[in-house]
Coordinates of C-alpha atoms and ligand atoms in Angstrom, one line a residue:
M1 CA 19.9 -13.5 -0.1
M2 CA 19.5 -11.0 -2.9
D3 CA 20.6 -11.8 -6.4
L4 CA 20.5 -8.9 -8.7
T5 CA 20.3 -11.0 -11.9
D6 CA 17.5 -13.0 -10.4
S7 CA 15.6 -10.0 -9.3
L8 CA 13.0 -9.4 -12.0
L9 CA 12.7 -5.8 -10.8
F10 CA 16.4 -5.2 -11.2
R11 CA 16.7 -6.9 -14.5
L12 CA 13.7 -5.3 -16.0
N13 CA 14.7 -1.9 -15.0
F14 CA 18.4 -2.3 -15.6
D15 CA 17.7 -3.3 -19.2
Q16 CA 15.5 -0.2 -19.7
L17 CA 18.3 2.1 -18.7
D18 CA 20.4 4.0 -21.3
S19 CA 22.2 7.3 -21.3
S20 CA 19.2 9.2 -22.6
S21 CA 16.6 7.8 -20.2
S22 CA 17.6 9.4 -17.0
A23 CA 14.2 10.6 -16.0
A24 CA 15.2 11.5 -12.5
G25 CA 18.1 13.7 -13.7
S26 CA 19.2 17.2 -13.2
D27 CA 16.4 19.1 -14.7
G28 CA 17.5 22.6 -15.5
L29 CA 21.2 22.0 -14.6
E30 CA 23.3 20.8 -17.5
V31 CA 26.1 18.7 -16.4
K32 CA 29.2 19.0 -18.5
C33 CA 32.6 17.4 -18.3
N34 CA 35.6 19.0 -20.1
G35 CA 33.2 20.7 -22.4
M36 CA 31.6 17.4 -23.3
R37 CA 28.1 16.3 -22.1
A38 CA 28.4 14.0 -19.1
R39 CA 27.3 10.4 -19.5
N40 CA 24.9 10.7 -16.6
S41 CA 22.8 13.4 -15.1
T42 CA 23.5 12.7 -11.4
L43 CA 24.4 15.9 -9.7
L44 CA 27.4 16.4 -7.5
C45 CA 26.5 18.2 -4.2
V46 CA 29.0 19.5 -1.7
P47 CA 27.7 19.7 1.9
I48 CA 28.8 23.1 3.4
M49 CA 29.3 22.5 7.0
A50 CA 31.3 25.6 8.3
E51 CA 30.5 27.1 11.6
T52 CA 30.3 30.7 10.3
V53 CA 28.6 32.3 7.4
D54 CA 31.8 33.9 6.2
Q55 CA 33.5 30.5 5.9
M56 CA 30.4 29.0 4.2
V57 CA 30.6 31.7 1.5
I58 CA 34.3 30.8 1.0
D59 CA 33.5 27.1 0.8
M60 CA 30.7 27.6 -1.7
G61 CA 33.2 29.4 -4.0
E62 CA 35.5 26.4 -3.6
A63 CA 32.7 24.0 -4.3
K64 CA 32.1 25.7 -7.6
A65 CA 35.8 25.8 -8.4
V66 CA 36.3 22.1 -7.9
G67 CA 33.3 21.3 -10.2
A68 CA 30.3 20.7 -7.9
D69 CA 26.8 21.3 -9.3
L70 CA 25.2 22.5 -6.2
V71 CA 25.8 22.9 -2.4
E72 CA 23.9 21.7 0.6
I73 CA 24.0 24.4 3.2
R74 CA 23.9 22.7 6.6
L75 CA 22.3 25.5 8.7
D76 CA 22.6 23.3 11.8
C77 CA 26.4 23.6 11.6
L78 CA 26.3 27.4 12.1
K79 CA 27.4 28.5 15.7
V80 CA 25.6 31.8 15.3
F81 CA 22.7 32.2 13.0
D82 CA 20.7 35.3 12.2
H83 CA 17.9 33.8 10.0
N84 CA 17.0 36.9 8.0
Q85 CA 20.4 38.4 7.4
D86 CA 22.4 35.2 7.0
L87 CA 19.9 33.4 4.7
K88 CA 19.8 36.5 2.4
R89 CA 23.5 36.5 2.2
L90 CA 23.8 32.7 1.7
V91 CA 21.3 32.7 -1.2
K92 CA 22.7 35.9 -2.8
E93 CA 26.4 35.0 -2.6
C94 CA 26.2 31.4 -3.5
P95 CA 27.6 30.8 -7.0
L96 CA 25.8 27.5 -7.3
P97 CA 22.2 26.3 -6.9
T98 CA 21.4 26.0 -3.1
L99 CA 20.0 23.2 -1.1
F100 CA 19.1 24.2 2.5
S101 CA 18.9 21.7 5.3
Y102 CA 18.6 22.4 9.0
R103 CA 19.2 18.9 10.4
P104 CA 17.9 18.2 13.9
I105 CA 19.7 16.1 16.4
W106 CA 16.9 13.5 16.2
E107 CA 17.8 12.9 12.6
G108 CA 21.6 12.9 12.9
G109 CA 22.2 16.7 12.7
Q110 CA 23.3 19.3 15.2
Y111 CA 20.2 21.5 15.7
D112 CA 18.6 21.0 19.1
G113 CA 16.3 24.0 19.3
D114 CA 12.5 24.1 18.8
E115 CA 10.9 22.8 15.7
K116 CA 9.0 26.0 14.7
T117 CA 12.2 28.0 14.6
R118 CA 13.9 25.4 12.5
L119 CA 11.1 25.0 10.0
D120 CA 10.6 28.8 9.9
A121 CA 14.2 29.1 8.7
L122 CA 13.6 26.7 5.9
R123 CA 10.4 28.5 4.9
L124 CA 12.4 31.8 4.8
A125 CA 15.1 30.1 2.7
I126 CA 12.3 29.2 0.2
E127 CA 11.0 32.8 0.2
L128 CA 14.5 34.1 -0.4
G129 CA 15.1 31.9 -3.5
A130 CA 16.5 28.5 -2.3
D131 CA 16.5 26.0 -5.2
Y132 CA 16.0 23.0 -2.9
V133 CA 15.2 22.4 0.8
D134 CA 15.5 19.1 2.6
V135 CA 13.0 18.2 5.3
E136 CA 12.8 15.1 7.3
L137 CA 9.9 12.6 6.6
Q138 CA 8.7 13.0 10.2
V139 CA 7.8 16.6 9.7
A140 CA 7.2 16.6 5.9
R141 CA 3.4 16.7 5.9
E142 CA 3.3 19.6 8.4
F143 CA 5.9 21.4 6.3
F144 CA 4.0 21.0 3.0
D145 CA 0.8 22.1 4.7
S146 CA 2.6 25.3 5.9
I147 CA 3.8 26.2 2.4
N148 CA 0.6 25.2 0.6
G149 CA 0.0 27.7 -2.2
K150 CA 3.3 29.5 -1.5
K151 CA 5.7 26.9 -3.0
P152 CA 7.6 28.5 -5.9
E153 CA 7.5 26.5 -9.1
T154 CA 11.2 26.1 -9.3
L155 CA 11.6 24.9 -5.7
K156 CA 12.2 21.2 -5.2
V157 CA 11.5 19.7 -1.8
I158 CA 13.7 16.7 -0.8
V159 CA 12.0 14.6 1.8
S160 CA 14.6 12.5 3.6
S161 CA 14.9 9.6 5.9
H162 CA 18.1 8.5 7.7
N163 CA 18.7 5.1 9.3
F164 CA 21.9 4.9 11.3
Q165 CA 21.4 1.3 12.3
D166 CA 21.1 -0.8 9.1
T167 CA 19.8 -1.0 5.6
P168 CA 16.3 -2.5 5.4
S169 CA 15.2 -5.0 2.8
V170 CA 14.3 -3.9 -0.7
E171 CA 10.6 -4.4 0.2
A172 CA 10.9 -2.2 3.3
L173 CA 12.8 0.4 1.3
G174 CA 10.2 0.3 -1.4
N175 CA 7.5 1.0 1.2
L176 CA 9.5 3.9 2.6
V177 CA 9.8 5.4 -0.9
A178 CA 6.0 5.2 -1.2
R179 CA 5.5 6.9 2.2
I180 CA 8.0 9.7 1.3
Q181 CA 6.3 10.2 -2.1
A182 CA 2.9 10.3 -0.4
S183 CA 4.1 13.1 1.8
G184 CA 4.4 15.3 -1.3
A185 CA 8.2 15.0 -1.9
D186 CA 9.6 16.2 -5.2
I187 CA 12.7 14.2 -4.5
V188 CA 13.0 11.1 -2.2
K189 CA 16.1 10.7 -0.2
I190 CA 17.0 7.6 1.9
A191 CA 20.2 7.2 3.7
T192 CA 20.8 3.9 5.4
T193 CA 23.8 2.2 7.1
S194 CA 25.8 -0.6 5.6
L195 CA 26.6 -3.6 7.8
D196 CA 27.8 -5.5 4.7
I197 CA 28.6 -4.4 1.2
T198 CA 25.7 -6.4 -0.1
D199 CA 23.3 -4.0 1.7
V200 CA 24.1 -1.5 -1.0
A201 CA 22.4 -3.7 -3.6
H202 CA 19.1 -2.9 -1.9
T203 CA 19.7 0.8 -2.6
F204 CA 20.8 0.2 -6.2
Q205 CA 17.6 -1.8 -6.8
I206 CA 15.5 1.0 -5.4
T207 CA 17.4 3.6 -7.4
V208 CA 16.9 1.8 -10.7
H209 CA 13.2 1.1 -9.9
S210 CA 12.7 4.8 -8.9
Q211 CA 14.2 6.0 -12.2
V212 CA 11.9 3.8 -14.3
R213 CA 8.9 5.1 -12.3
I214 CA 10.2 8.7 -12.7
V215 CA 10.7 9.3 -9.0
P216 CA 13.8 11.4 -8.4
F217 CA 15.7 9.4 -5.8
I218 CA 18.8 10.0 -3.7
G219 CA 20.0 6.7 -2.2
L220 CA 23.0 6.7 0.1
V221 CA 24.5 3.9 2.2
L222 CA 26.7 5.2 5.0
G223 CA 29.8 3.5 6.2
E224 CA 33.0 2.3 4.4
R225 CA 31.0 -0.7 3.1
G226 CA 28.6 1.7 1.4
L227 CA 31.2 3.7 -0.6
I228 CA 30.0 2.3 -3.9
S229 CA 26.6 3.8 -3.3
R230 CA 28.2 7.2 -3.8
I231 CA 30.2 6.3 -6.9
L232 CA 27.6 4.1 -8.7
S233 CA 24.7 6.4 -8.1
A234 CA 25.8 7.8 -11.5
K235 CA 25.4 4.4 -13.1
F236 CA 22.0 3.5 -11.6
G237 CA 20.4 7.0 -12.0
G238 CA 20.5 8.6 -8.6
Y239 CA 19.4 12.2 -8.5
L240 CA 22.5 13.4 -6.8
T241 CA 25.5 12.2 -4.7
Y242 CA 27.5 14.0 -2.1
G243 CA 31.2 14.8 -2.2
T244 CA 33.2 16.8 0.3
L245 CA 35.6 19.6 -0.4
E246 CA 38.4 18.1 1.6
S247 CA 39.0 14.6 2.9
G248 CA 38.2 14.3 6.5
I249 CA 35.4 16.8 6.5
V250 CA 32.2 14.7 6.1
S251 CA 28.6 15.1 6.8
A252 CA 28.2 11.3 6.6
P253 CA 31.2 8.9 6.4
P254 CA 32.8 7.8 4.1
Q255 CA 32.0 10.6 1.7
P256 CA 34.6 10.8 -1.1
T257 CA 35.8 14.3 -2.0
V258 CA 34.4 15.9 -5.1
K259 CA 37.9 15.8 -6.6
D260 CA 38.0 12.1 -6.1
L261 CA 34.6 11.6 -7.6
L262 CA 35.5 13.7 -10.6
H263 CA 39.1 12.8 -11.2
L264 CA 39.7 9.4 -9.5
Y265 CA 36.4 7.8 -10.4
N266 CA 35.7 9.9 -13.6
F267 CA 32.2 10.3 -12.2
R268 CA 30.9 12.3 -15.2
Q269 CA 31.9 9.5 -17.6
I270 CA 30.0 6.8 -15.7
G271 CA 26.9 5.7 -17.6
P272 CA 24.3 2.9 -17.3
D273 CA 26.5 0.7 -19.5
T274 CA 29.7 1.4 -17.5
K275 CA 31.3 -1.9 -16.3
V276 CA 32.1 -2.1 -12.6
F277 CA 35.5 -3.4 -11.4
G278 CA 37.0 -3.3 -7.9
V279 CA 39.4 -4.7 -5.4
I280 CA 37.8 -7.1 -2.9
S281 CA 39.7 -6.9 0.3
K282 CA 39.5 -6.3 4.1
P283 CA 41.1 -3.9 4.9
V284 CA 40.9 -2.2 1.5
S285 CA 41.3 1.5 1.8
H286 CA 45.1 1.3 1.5
S287 CA 44.8 -0.2 -2.0
K288 CA 46.1 2.0 -4.8
S289 CA 44.3 -0.1 -7.4
P290 CA 41.4 2.3 -7.9
K291 CA 43.9 5.1 -8.6
L292 CA 45.8 3.0 -11.1
Y293 CA 43.0 1.4 -13.0
N294 CA 40.7 4.4 -13.2
E295 CA 43.4 6.6 -14.6
V296 CA 44.4 4.0 -17.1
F297 CA 40.8 3.2 -18.1
N298 CA 40.2 6.9 -18.7
S299 CA 43.4 7.3 -20.7
V300 CA 42.6 4.5 -23.1
G301 CA 38.9 5.4 -23.3
F302 CA 37.7 2.1 -21.6
N303 CA 34.1 2.4 -20.2
G304 CA 34.8 1.1 -16.7
V305 CA 35.0 2.3 -13.2
Y306 CA 37.1 0.7 -10.5
A307 CA 36.2 0.9 -6.8
H308 CA 37.4 -0.1 -3.3
L309 CA 35.1 -3.0 -2.2
L310 CA 35.3 -3.7 1.6
V311 CA 34.1 -7.3 1.6
D312 CA 33.5 -9.4 4.7
D313 CA 32.1 -12.5 3.0
I314 CA 33.3 -13.1 -0.6
A315 CA 30.8 -15.8 -1.4
K316 CA 27.9 -13.6 -0.3
F317 CA 29.3 -10.8 -2.4
F318 CA 29.3 -12.8 -5.6
Q319 CA 25.8 -14.2 -4.9
T320 CA 24.5 -10.7 -4.6
Y321 CA 26.5 -8.8 -7.3
S322 CA 25.9 -11.4 -9.9
C323 CA 24.8 -9.3 -12.9
M324 CA 27.1 -8.9 -15.9
D325 CA 27.9 -5.3 -15.2
F326 CA 30.0 -6.3 -12.1
A327 CA 32.7 -7.4 -14.6
G328 CA 36.1 -7.9 -12.9
F329 CA 37.8 -8.0 -9.5
S330 CA 41.2 -7.9 -8.0
V331 CA 41.2 -10.0 -4.8
G332 CA 43.3 -9.1 -1.8
I333 CA 43.7 -10.0 1.9
P334 CA 42.2 -12.2 3.3
H335 CA 40.1 -13.5 0.4
K336 CA 42.6 -15.0 -2.1
E337 CA 42.2 -18.6 -1.0
A338 CA 38.4 -18.4 -0.4
A339 CA 38.0 -16.8 -3.8
V340 CA 39.0 -20.1 -5.5
K341 CA 35.7 -21.7 -4.3
C342 CA 33.7 -18.8 -5.7
C343 CA 34.8 -19.3 -9.3
D344 CA 33.1 -21.4 -11.9
E345 CA 36.5 -22.1 -13.5
V346 CA 40.1 -21.6 -12.2
D347 CA 43.2 -21.2 -14.3
P348 CA 45.4 -24.3 -13.9
V349 CA 48.3 -22.2 -12.5
A350 CA 46.0 -20.5 -9.9
K351 CA 44.6 -24.0 -9.1
S352 CA 48.1 -25.3 -8.3
I353 CA 48.9 -22.2 -6.2
G354 CA 45.5 -22.5 -4.4
A355 CA 45.0 -18.7 -4.5
I356 CA 43.4 -16.2 -6.8
N357 CA 44.1 -12.5 -7.2
C358 CA 42.0 -11.8 -10.3
I359 CA 38.5 -12.7 -11.2
I360 CA 36.7 -11.9 -14.4
R361 CA 33.1 -12.4 -15.3
R362 CA 33.1 -14.0 -18.8
P363 CA 31.0 -11.8 -21.1
T364 CA 29.8 -14.8 -23.0
D365 CA 28.2 -16.7 -20.2
G366 CA 28.6 -14.6 -17.0
K367 CA 30.7 -17.3 -15.4
L368 CA 33.4 -16.3 -12.9
Y369 CA 36.9 -17.2 -14.1
G370 CA 39.8 -17.0 -11.5
F371 CA 43.5 -16.3 -12.2
N372 CA 46.7 -15.7 -10.3
T373 CA 48.8 -12.8 -11.7
D374 CA 50.7 -12.3 -8.4
Y375 CA 53.4 -14.9 -9.0
V376 CA 54.4 -13.5 -12.4
G377 CA 54.6 -9.9 -11.1
A378 CA 56.6 -10.9 -8.0
I379 CA 59.0 -13.4 -9.5
S380 CA 59.9 -11.3 -12.5
A381 CA 60.5 -8.3 -10.2
I382 CA 62.8 -10.4 -8.0
E383 CA 64.7 -11.8 -11.0
E384 CA 65.2 -8.3 -12.3
G385 CA 66.5 -7.3 -8.9
L386 CA 68.9 -10.2 -8.8
K387 CA 70.3 -9.4 -12.3
G388 CA 71.4 -6.1 -10.9
S389 CA 72.7 -7.4 -7.6
P390 CA 76.5 -7.7 -6.8
N391 CA 76.5 -11.5 -6.6
A392 CA 74.3 -12.1 -9.5
G393 CA 76.7 -14.6 -11.0
S394 CA 76.5 -15.5 -14.7
V395 CA 73.5 -17.9 -14.8
T396 CA 71.9 -18.4 -18.1
G397 CA 68.5 -19.6 -16.7
S398 CA 66.7 -18.0 -13.9
P399 CA 68.9 -16.3 -11.3
L400 CA 66.7 -18.0 -8.7
A401 CA 67.8 -21.5 -9.7
G402 CA 69.5 -23.4 -6.8
R403 CA 69.1 -20.6 -4.3
L404 CA 67.3 -20.8 -0.9
F405 CA 64.1 -18.8 -1.2
V406 CA 62.6 -18.0 2.2
V407 CA 59.0 -17.0 2.1
I408 CA 57.6 -15.3 5.2
G409 CA 53.9 -16.1 5.4
A410 CA 51.6 -18.9 4.3
G411 CA 48.7 -17.0 2.8
G412 CA 47.6 -16.2 -0.7
A413 CA 50.6 -14.1 -1.8
S414 CA 52.9 -16.6 -0.1
K415 CA 51.6 -19.4 -2.1
A416 CA 52.1 -17.5 -5.3
L417 CA 55.7 -16.6 -4.5
A418 CA 56.6 -20.1 -3.3
Y419 CA 55.0 -21.7 -6.3
G420 CA 56.7 -19.2 -8.7
A421 CA 60.2 -19.6 -7.1
K422 CA 59.9 -23.3 -7.1
Q423 CA 59.1 -23.3 -10.8
K424 CA 62.3 -21.3 -11.3
G425 CA 64.4 -24.0 -9.6
A426 CA 64.8 -22.3 -6.1
R427 CA 64.7 -24.3 -2.9
I428 CA 61.8 -23.2 -0.7
L429 CA 61.6 -22.5 3.0
I430 CA 58.3 -21.3 4.4
A431 CA 58.4 -19.3 7.7
N432 CA 55.1 -18.5 9.2
R433 CA 53.6 -17.4 12.5
T434 CA 51.4 -20.5 12.5
Y435 CA 53.8 -23.3 11.9
D436 CA 51.2 -25.8 10.8
R437 CA 50.3 -23.5 7.9
A438 CA 53.9 -23.2 7.0
R439 CA 54.3 -27.0 7.0
E440 CA 51.2 -27.4 4.8
L441 CA 52.4 -25.0 2.2
A442 CA 55.9 -26.4 2.3
D443 CA 54.5 -29.9 1.7
T444 CA 52.3 -28.6 -1.2
V445 CA 55.1 -26.9 -3.1
G446 CA 57.9 -29.2 -2.0
G447 CA 60.0 -27.3 0.5
D448 CA 60.9 -27.0 4.2
A449 CA 59.0 -25.1 7.0
V450 CA 60.0 -23.2 10.1
S451 CA 58.1 -21.1 12.5
L452 CA 58.5 -17.4 12.0
A453 CA 59.9 -17.1 15.6
D454 CA 62.8 -19.5 14.6
L455 CA 63.6 -17.9 11.2
G456 CA 66.5 -15.8 12.7
N457 CA 68.3 -19.0 13.8
I458 CA 68.5 -20.8 10.4
P459 CA 72.1 -21.5 9.3
P460 CA 73.0 -18.8 6.7
E461 CA 74.1 -19.8 3.2
D462 CA 75.2 -17.8 0.1
G463 CA 72.7 -16.2 -2.1
M464 CA 69.7 -16.5 0.1
I465 CA 66.5 -14.6 -0.8
L466 CA 63.9 -13.4 1.6
A467 CA 60.4 -12.5 0.6
N468 CA 57.9 -11.1 3.1
T469 CA 54.4 -11.9 2.1
T470 CA 52.6 -11.0 5.3
S471 CA 51.1 -7.6 6.1
I472 CA 53.7 -7.0 8.9
G473 CA 54.9 -3.5 8.3
M474 CA 52.0 -2.4 6.2
Q475 CA 50.3 1.0 6.8
P476 CA 49.4 2.0 9.5
N477 CA 51.8 -0.4 11.4
V478 CA 54.9 0.9 9.6
G479 CA 57.1 0.4 12.6
D480 CA 56.7 -3.4 12.5
T481 CA 59.0 -5.8 10.7
P482 CA 58.9 -9.6 10.3
L483 CA 62.7 -10.3 10.9
S484 CA 65.3 -8.5 13.0
K485 CA 67.9 -6.4 11.2
H486 CA 70.9 -8.4 12.3
A487 CA 69.5 -11.5 10.4
L488 CA 69.1 -9.6 7.2
K489 CA 72.8 -9.3 6.3
Y490 CA 72.9 -13.0 5.3
Y491 CA 70.5 -12.4 2.4
S492 CA 71.4 -11.4 -1.2
L493 CA 68.1 -9.9 -1.8
V494 CA 65.1 -8.9 0.3
F495 CA 61.7 -8.5 -1.2
D496 CA 58.6 -7.1 0.5
A497 CA 55.2 -7.7 -1.0
I498 CA 53.8 -4.7 0.8
Y499 CA 53.6 -1.5 -1.3
T500 CA 52.0 0.9 1.2
P501 CA 54.5 2.2 2.2
K502 CA 56.9 1.6 -0.7
M503 CA 59.9 1.6 1.7
T504 CA 58.9 -0.7 4.6
R505 CA 61.0 -1.0 7.7
L506 CA 62.2 -4.4 6.5
L507 CA 63.4 -2.9 3.2
K508 CA 65.1 0.1 4.9
E509 CA 66.9 -2.1 7.3
A510 CA 68.0 -4.5 4.5
E511 CA 69.3 -1.6 2.5
E512 CA 71.2 -0.4 5.5
C513 CA 72.8 -3.9 5.7
G514 CA 73.9 -3.5 2.0
V515 CA 71.4 -6.0 0.7
T516 CA 69.6 -5.6 -2.7
I517 CA 66.0 -4.7 -2.1
V518 CA 62.9 -5.1 -4.3
S519 CA 59.7 -3.3 -3.4
G520 CA 56.2 -4.6 -3.5
L521 CA 55.4 -1.8 -5.9
E522 CA 57.3 -3.7 -8.6
M523 CA 55.1 -6.8 -8.0
F524 CA 52.0 -4.6 -7.9
I525 CA 52.8 -3.1 -11.3
G526 CA 53.7 -6.5 -12.8
Q527 CA 50.5 -8.2 -11.7
A528 CA 48.4 -5.2 -12.6
Y529 CA 49.5 -5.3 -16.3
E530 CA 48.1 -8.8 -16.6
Q531 CA 44.9 -8.0 -14.7
F532 CA 44.3 -5.0 -16.9
E533 CA 44.5 -7.1 -20.1
K534 CA 42.1 -9.6 -18.6
F535 CA 39.6 -6.9 -17.5
T536 CA 39.6 -5.0 -20.8
G537 CA 40.9 -7.3 -23.5
L538 CA 43.3 -4.4 -24.4
P539 CA 47.1 -4.5 -24.2
A540 CA 48.4 -2.9 -21.0
P541 CA 50.0 0.5 -21.6
K542 CA 53.0 -0.4 -19.5
K543 CA 54.8 3.0 -19.4
L544 CA 51.5 4.6 -18.3
F545 CA 51.1 2.1 -15.5
R546 CA 54.6 2.9 -14.1
K547 CA 54.0 6.6 -14.4
V548 CA 50.7 6.5 -12.6
M549 CA 52.2 4.4 -9.8
E550 CA 55.2 6.5 -9.4
N551 CA 53.0 9.6 -9.2
H552 CA 51.0 8.0 -6.4
S553 CA 53.9 6.5 -4.4
Ligands
NAP1 P1 46.7 -13.5 3.7 O1 46.3 -14.5 2.7 O2 45.7 -13.0 4.7 O3 48.0 -14.1 4.4 C1 48.5 -13.4 5.5 C2 49.8 -14.2 6.0 O4 50.4 -13.2 6.9 C3 49.5 -15.4 6.9 O5 50.5 -16.3 6.7 C4 49.5 -14.8 8.3 O6 50.0 -15.8 9.3 C5 50.6 -13.8 8.2 N1 50.4 -12.7 9.1 C6 49.4 -11.7 9.1 N2 49.6 -10.9 10.1 C7 50.6 -11.3 10.8 C8 51.3 -10.9 12.0 N3 50.9 -9.8 12.7 N4 52.4 -11.6 12.4 C9 52.8 -12.7 11.8 N5 52.2 -13.1 10.7 C10 51.1 -12.5 10.2 O7 47.2 -12.2 2.9 P2 47.8 -12.0 1.4 O8 46.6 -11.7 0.5 O9 48.6 -13.2 1.1 O10 48.6 -10.7 1.5 C11 49.8 -10.6 2.3 C12 50.5 -9.3 2.0 O11 51.0 -9.2 0.7 C13 49.6 -8.0 2.3 O12 50.4 -7.1 2.9 C14 49.3 -7.6 0.8 O13 49.1 -6.2 0.7 C15 50.6 -8.0 0.1 N6 50.4 -8.2 -1.3 C16 51.0 -7.4 -2.2 C17 50.8 -7.5 -3.6 C18 51.5 -6.6 -4.5 O14 51.1 -6.5 -5.7 N7 52.6 -5.9 -4.1 C19 50.0 -8.5 -4.0 C20 49.4 -9.4 -3.1 C21 49.6 -9.2 -1.8 P3 49.1 -16.9 10.0 O15 49.0 -18.0 9.0 O16 49.8 -17.2 11.2 O17 47.7 -16.2 10.2

């Protein structure tokens, strides 16, 4: 098991990093951001993968317009390719520095012709003024021999290795770097495949180590679990990272778009000292937290970046990413309960709930401290909703007091809502697919239990509240709903914890029945205020939170 803090290599090299020491950086290319110098020298490269040269020329113009630093021209994507004429045009008409690659099928590309023709095209690209060419390790020596004495001084040769099966150990990657360097590479590129998010730590270690040894290094980890390799290359000193022009057009999934890198993750502002935050969940791509926190971090000038973290095993995640820079985490499905065991200390309320949705690494001692901010966000949103509902009554305490509060689900969010509603004096009924879990939660908070299948048959009473805290109806399964429409008319208020989509089928049908509805977006915003304050130590700019979330809904 790898522990970044315990790795002498990592600690030593990480400590040596500062914004001015990026030895492997973008020599000759000054990277700017809104007129200011960027906080890193990692280049942003757009792979140009059109099937025609005309389209490639258009895409190169767009790459410049969206803020890329260079383009990788993937010659293997061209359906028709006249070497001499097309390469001349591509070099001449490209408004950015050019990186040519002609990837063969045997290394994950599309070219299946003979090797001489392929390497001739790359040699011609060099003659015509390419800034970079990328050749595969397998043919690198032969390629260098063939350009011996003819290599322009400004040309940089990237020697690459792609592994579509897994990510080898740090030791194996280190050996691979040495082999690639020995081939004569100016820049070492290693792309591997993530089977687990902790695989990316291997690449980070090699990136940091390469930077200290002044070996320009491009490290990518393919797959959704490898997404942070793209974003944090800026933090750890990668030579370049790849971003697509449009989402869905990728040379290696899951490449973010250049726009996302620049404007969602504030890529140019990521430096060696930037703190890393993220949402630990599975699935995770639906989460709007990165949009929210990055925009707010940027607005208030906080030096942090917030990412999607697709985590399978939360304990392994924390054992691996144990250094101080991995500073704070939101916790989502299905890890909220398991997260409790990963913390060194747990807030008393979160302990009673038995679930955590926020973890911070205490700057003083590096210990993990867990909180639950879900219950505050959800309960205050429901109370607000009830105040505006037709049968709000004239209660002076919480409008929840005395009402039957039905929670669908018995997971992390369910516990938070059941606990919060109980604290406000509501009577709790837990309805869950797995009855035993419903019973267990009901016993813990002091309430009744029913199986989800029987929920439609409970005797109705005045003022009932329904809270869905399962993922039934969440994107992409937006046609699903946890309770049939005819049962909804008995409720005064229906709340859905889901916020993607904002209007779930459950909420639409409740509204059609004339019931007051409260969206999970309100809960999301409420719990996010608190998390932001814990992450940054700054007061949450509440108006900005709402504005950002409304813009992204
Ligand atoms: P969790 O711990 O994994 O709990 C999932 C619960 O949902 C379990 O009780 C499970 O029942 C039930 N469930 C899942 N799929 C089901 C299905 N197909 N049919 C019936 N029951 C099903 O998840 P969580 O972290 O509590 O999150 C639950 C939901 O709340 C998610 O949609 C999440 O996005 C949302 N949420 C929203 C916010 C916000 O800020 N708005 C915050 C937190 C969570 P079993 O016990 O039978 O497995």
